[in-house]
Amino acid sequence: MPATRRRKKLEDLGAVAAGLAHEIRNPLNSLYINGQLLEEMLSEISPEAVPQKGELLSLARANLKVTQRLNETLSGFLRFARPQAIELTMVDLNRIVAETLRFLEVDLSYHGIVLRTRIHPTPLPVLADERQLKQALLNLLLNAQEALDKEGKTIRVTTGVRAGRPFARIQDNGRGIPRAERRQIFRLFYTTRKNGSGLGLPIVRQIVHQHGGTVSLRSREGHGTIVTVSLPFESQFRAMFPGRLPLALPPGAPR
Ligand SMILES: Nc1ncnc2c1ncn2[C@@H]1O[C@H](COP(=O)(O)OP(=O)(O)O)[C@@H](O)[C@H]1O
Ligand SMILES: [Mg+2]
């Protein structure tokens, strides 16, 4: 099939899948609400009247959990299939990275994970949707955290400039990714984790591409993984997308 037709077909399929996911949402919500009611009613029944009360309750709770998980998968998929319009403002990549880390710091140290950061000494002005860029970095940091499987758990985060472009890099010394898996990991729903959704990396890639950037990954099985997000400088972005001016531009230096 020629590339353009293939692309069109994929787009159509994406639209159908998104429509379907949307249709499933309401009945799923009803299932969840009914499940909660059922659980409430069951917990009020006396065990004398219904000797199987315990079993019934744990079944009802298991169903609630499954419904919740389905809902999360669906929400993640819809976020991917119908990406929100990005709102670009001039920001400092250093600050975005630092603030994303602040959000995770307590959790990391609680899990005995050492965080080493090396932030570029001068601001790295990029045009970005702050919330979405933080989401992408958070997805990468969570993956790094989940990959750590042996003592000496360390995550290194670096920002800098390479080949004339600002970047943020997240390195873990976890399980690494076997060569055969490497081609799969950006696929929608691909996961090797028991409670994974397989949405993290596809969303990262989507967000970074919307910013005119690239995601690259290096990994050694058993040793760890390095993921680098490169973005264009604000000036480079303007040259790439002359029509897409920032919607709001804070005065002065990048925030
Ligand atoms: N830093 C990492 N180290 C090892 N494996 C990784 C790393 N990041 C991603 N992966 C692999 O890629 C898969 C897909 O990641 P992702 O799209 O975020 O989905 P999820 O985290 O829900 O599994 C993971 O299940 C894991 O096998
Ligand atoms: Mg993930």
Coordinates of C-alpha atoms and ligand atoms in Angstrom, one line a residue:
M1 CA 0.0 0.0 0.0
P2 CA 1.4 3.4 -0.8
A3 CA 2.5 5.5 2.2
T4 CA -0.2 8.2 1.9
R5 CA -3.0 5.6 1.7
R6 CA -1.5 3.7 4.5
R7 CA -1.4 6.8 6.6
K8 CA -5.0 7.7 5.7
K9 CA -6.1 4.2 6.7
L10 CA -4.3 4.5 10.0
E11 CA -5.8 7.9 10.7
D12 CA -9.3 6.4 9.9
L13 CA -8.6 3.5 12.3
G14 CA -7.5 5.9 14.9
A15 CA -10.7 7.9 14.6
V16 CA -12.8 4.7 14.8
A17 CA -10.9 3.5 17.9
A18 CA -11.3 6.9 19.6
G19 CA -15.0 6.9 18.8
L20 CA -15.3 3.4 20.2
A21 CA -13.4 4.3 23.4
H22 CA -15.7 7.3 23.9
E23 CA -18.8 5.1 23.5
I24 CA -17.5 2.6 26.1
R25 CA -16.9 5.4 28.6
N26 CA -20.5 6.0 29.7
P27 CA -21.6 2.4 30.2
L28 CA -18.3 1.8 32.0
N29 CA -19.1 4.7 34.4
S30 CA -22.5 3.1 35.0
L31 CA -20.8 -0.2 35.8
Y32 CA -18.5 1.5 38.2
I33 CA -21.3 3.4 40.0
N34 CA -23.5 0.2 40.2
G35 CA -20.4 -1.7 41.5
Q36 CA -20.0 0.8 44.3
L37 CA -23.7 0.6 45.2
L38 CA -23.4 -3.2 45.2
E39 CA -20.4 -3.1 47.5
E40 CA -22.1 -0.7 49.9
M41 CA -25.3 -2.9 50.0
L42 CA -23.3 -6.1 50.5
S43 CA -21.2 -4.6 53.3
E44 CA -24.5 -3.8 55.2
I45 CA -25.9 -7.3 55.0
S46 CA -25.6 -9.4 58.1
P47 CA -23.4 -12.6 57.6
E48 CA -26.2 -14.6 59.4
A49 CA -28.6 -13.7 56.6
V50 CA -26.1 -14.4 53.8
P51 CA -23.3 -16.8 54.8
Q52 CA -21.4 -16.1 51.5
K53 CA -21.1 -12.4 52.4
G54 CA -17.3 -12.4 52.5
E55 CA -17.0 -14.0 49.1
L56 CA -19.6 -11.8 47.5
L57 CA -17.8 -8.7 48.8
S58 CA -14.4 -9.7 47.5
L59 CA -15.9 -10.5 44.1
A60 CA -17.6 -7.1 44.0
R61 CA -14.4 -5.4 45.0
A62 CA -12.4 -7.2 42.4
N63 CA -14.9 -6.1 39.8
L64 CA -14.6 -2.5 40.9
K65 CA -10.8 -2.7 40.5
V66 CA -11.0 -4.1 37.0
T67 CA -13.6 -1.4 36.1
Q68 CA -11.3 1.3 37.4
R69 CA -8.3 -0.1 35.5
L70 CA -10.3 -0.2 32.3
N71 CA -11.3 3.4 32.8
E72 CA -7.7 4.4 33.2
T73 CA -6.7 2.6 30.1
L74 CA -9.5 4.3 28.2
S75 CA -8.6 7.8 29.5
G76 CA -5.0 7.3 28.6
F77 CA -5.9 6.1 25.1
L78 CA -8.3 9.0 24.5
R79 CA -5.6 11.4 25.6
F80 CA -3.4 9.9 23.0
A81 CA -5.9 9.6 20.2
R82 CA -7.3 13.1 20.7
P83 CA -4.3 15.1 21.8
Q84 CA -5.1 18.5 23.3
A85 CA -4.0 21.5 21.3
I86 CA -0.7 22.6 22.7
E87 CA -0.4 26.1 24.1
L88 CA 3.1 27.3 23.6
T89 CA 4.8 29.9 25.8
M90 CA 8.5 30.7 26.2
V91 CA 9.9 28.7 29.1
D92 CA 13.2 27.7 30.5
L93 CA 13.7 24.0 30.0
N94 CA 15.9 24.0 33.2
R95 CA 13.0 25.2 35.3
I96 CA 10.6 22.7 33.7
V97 CA 12.9 19.8 34.5
A98 CA 13.6 21.1 38.1
E99 CA 9.9 21.5 38.9
T100 CA 9.1 18.0 37.5
L101 CA 11.8 16.6 39.7
R102 CA 10.5 18.4 42.8
F103 CA 7.2 16.7 42.3
L104 CA 8.9 13.2 42.5
E105 CA 11.8 13.9 44.9
V106 CA 10.1 12.7 48.1
D107 CA 8.8 9.5 46.5
L108 CA 12.2 8.7 45.0
S109 CA 14.1 9.1 48.3
Y110 CA 11.4 7.1 50.1
H111 CA 12.2 4.3 47.7
G112 CA 15.9 4.6 48.4
I113 CA 16.6 6.0 44.9
V114 CA 19.5 8.4 44.5
L115 CA 18.7 11.4 42.3
R116 CA 21.7 13.1 40.7
T117 CA 20.9 16.3 38.7
R118 CA 23.2 18.4 36.5
I119 CA 21.3 21.4 35.3
H120 CA 22.9 23.6 32.5
P121 CA 24.2 26.8 34.1
T122 CA 22.3 29.2 31.8
P123 CA 18.6 29.2 30.9
L124 CA 17.5 27.1 27.9
P125 CA 14.7 29.0 26.3
V126 CA 12.2 26.8 24.5
L127 CA 8.7 27.2 23.2
A128 CA 6.6 24.7 25.1
D129 CA 3.3 23.7 26.6
E130 CA 4.5 23.6 30.2
R131 CA 2.0 21.1 31.5
Q132 CA 2.4 18.7 28.6
L133 CA 6.2 18.9 28.6
K134 CA 6.2 18.1 32.3
Q135 CA 3.8 15.2 31.6
A136 CA 6.3 13.8 29.1
L137 CA 9.3 14.1 31.5
L138 CA 7.2 12.6 34.3
N139 CA 6.4 9.6 32.1
L140 CA 10.1 9.1 31.5
L141 CA 11.1 9.5 35.1
L142 CA 8.4 7.0 36.2
N143 CA 9.7 4.5 33.6
A144 CA 13.3 5.0 34.9
Q145 CA 12.0 4.5 38.5
E146 CA 10.1 1.3 37.6
A147 CA 13.2 -0.1 35.8
L148 CA 15.4 0.0 38.8
D149 CA 15.8 -3.5 40.0
K150 CA 19.0 -3.8 42.0
E151 CA 20.8 -2.0 44.8
G152 CA 22.5 1.3 44.1
K153 CA 19.4 2.6 42.4
T154 CA 20.3 5.8 40.7
I155 CA 18.5 8.2 38.3
R156 CA 20.6 10.9 36.7
V157 CA 19.0 13.9 35.1
T158 CA 20.9 16.3 32.9
T159 CA 20.0 19.3 30.9
G160 CA 22.3 20.9 28.4
V161 CA 23.0 21.8 24.8
R162 CA 24.1 19.2 22.2
A163 CA 24.4 19.7 18.4
G164 CA 23.1 23.2 19.0
R165 CA 19.9 22.1 20.7
P166 CA 18.7 22.0 24.3
F167 CA 18.1 18.7 25.7
A168 CA 16.9 16.9 28.9
R169 CA 18.3 13.5 29.6
I170 CA 17.1 10.8 32.0
Q171 CA 19.4 8.0 32.8
D172 CA 18.7 5.0 35.0
N173 CA 20.9 2.0 36.0
G174 CA 18.0 -0.4 35.9
R175 CA 17.2 -3.5 34.0
G176 CA 17.8 -2.1 30.5
I177 CA 15.9 -3.0 27.4
P178 CA 16.7 -6.2 25.5
R179 CA 17.5 -5.5 21.8
A180 CA 14.4 -7.4 20.6
E181 CA 12.1 -5.3 22.8
R182 CA 13.6 -2.0 21.7
R183 CA 11.5 -1.7 18.5
Q184 CA 8.3 -2.4 20.4
I185 CA 8.4 0.0 23.3
F186 CA 7.0 3.0 21.5
R187 CA 4.0 1.0 20.3
L188 CA 0.6 1.9 21.8
F189 CA -0.3 -0.5 24.6
Y190 CA 3.1 -2.3 24.5
T191 CA 4.1 -3.0 28.1
T192 CA 6.1 -5.6 30.0
R193 CA 4.8 -4.5 33.4
K194 CA 2.1 -6.3 35.2
N195 CA 0.1 -3.1 35.8
G196 CA 1.5 -1.1 32.9
S197 CA -0.7 0.6 30.3
G198 CA 1.8 0.8 27.4
L199 CA 0.7 4.5 26.9
G200 CA 3.7 6.2 28.6
L201 CA 6.2 6.3 25.8
P202 CA 3.7 6.8 22.9
I203 CA 2.5 9.9 24.8
V204 CA 6.0 11.1 25.3
R205 CA 6.8 10.8 21.6
Q206 CA 3.6 12.5 20.6
I207 CA 4.2 15.5 23.0
V208 CA 7.8 15.9 22.0
H209 CA 7.0 15.8 18.3
Q210 CA 4.3 18.4 18.8
H211 CA 7.1 20.6 20.2
G212 CA 9.3 20.0 17.1
G213 CA 11.7 17.8 19.1
T214 CA 13.0 14.2 19.1
V215 CA 13.3 11.4 21.6
S216 CA 16.3 9.1 21.4
L217 CA 17.0 6.1 23.5
R218 CA 20.1 4.1 24.3
S219 CA 20.0 1.0 26.5
R220 CA 22.1 -1.9 27.7
E221 CA 20.4 -4.9 29.0
G222 CA 21.2 -5.3 32.7
H223 CA 22.9 -2.0 32.9
G224 CA 20.4 0.8 32.3
T225 CA 18.8 3.1 29.9
I226 CA 19.3 6.7 28.7
V227 CA 16.5 8.6 27.2
T228 CA 17.2 12.0 25.6
V229 CA 14.6 14.6 24.7
S230 CA 15.9 17.2 22.3
L231 CA 14.0 20.3 21.6
P232 CA 14.6 23.3 19.3
F233 CA 15.6 26.5 20.9
E234 CA 12.9 29.1 20.8
S235 CA 14.6 30.8 17.8
Q236 CA 15.0 27.5 15.9
F237 CA 11.3 26.6 16.6
R238 CA 10.2 29.9 15.0
A239 CA 12.2 29.1 11.9
M240 CA 10.7 25.6 11.8
F241 CA 7.1 26.7 12.3
P242 CA 6.9 30.3 11.1
G243 CA 3.1 30.3 11.6
R244 CA 3.0 29.0 15.1
L245 CA 3.6 31.9 17.3
P246 CA 3.3 31.5 21.1
L247 CA -0.2 32.3 22.4
A248 CA 1.2 34.0 25.4
L249 CA 4.6 35.4 25.7
P250 CA 5.8 36.5 29.2
P251 CA 7.8 39.6 29.0
G252 CA 11.6 39.5 29.4
A253 CA 13.6 36.4 30.0
P254 CA 12.1 32.9 29.7
R255 CA 10.4 31.7 32.9
Ligands
LIG1 N1 13.8 3.2 31.5 C1 13.4 2.0 31.1 N2 14.1 0.8 31.4 C2 13.6 -0.4 31.0 N3 12.5 -0.6 30.3 C3 11.8 0.5 29.9 C4 12.2 1.8 30.3 N4 11.3 2.7 29.8 C5 10.4 1.9 29.1 N5 10.7 0.6 29.2 C6 9.9 -0.5 28.6 O1 9.0 0.0 27.7 C7 7.7 -0.5 28.0 C8 6.7 0.6 27.6 O2 6.8 1.7 28.4 P1 5.5 2.7 28.6 O3 5.1 3.1 27.2 O4 5.9 3.8 29.5 O5 4.4 1.8 29.2 P2 4.3 1.2 30.7 O6 5.2 2.0 31.6 O7 2.9 1.4 31.0 O8 4.7 -0.2 30.6 C9 7.7 -0.8 29.5 O9 6.8 -1.7 29.9 C10 9.1 -1.3 29.7 O10 9.2 -2.7 29.3
MG2 MG 5.5 4.0 31.6

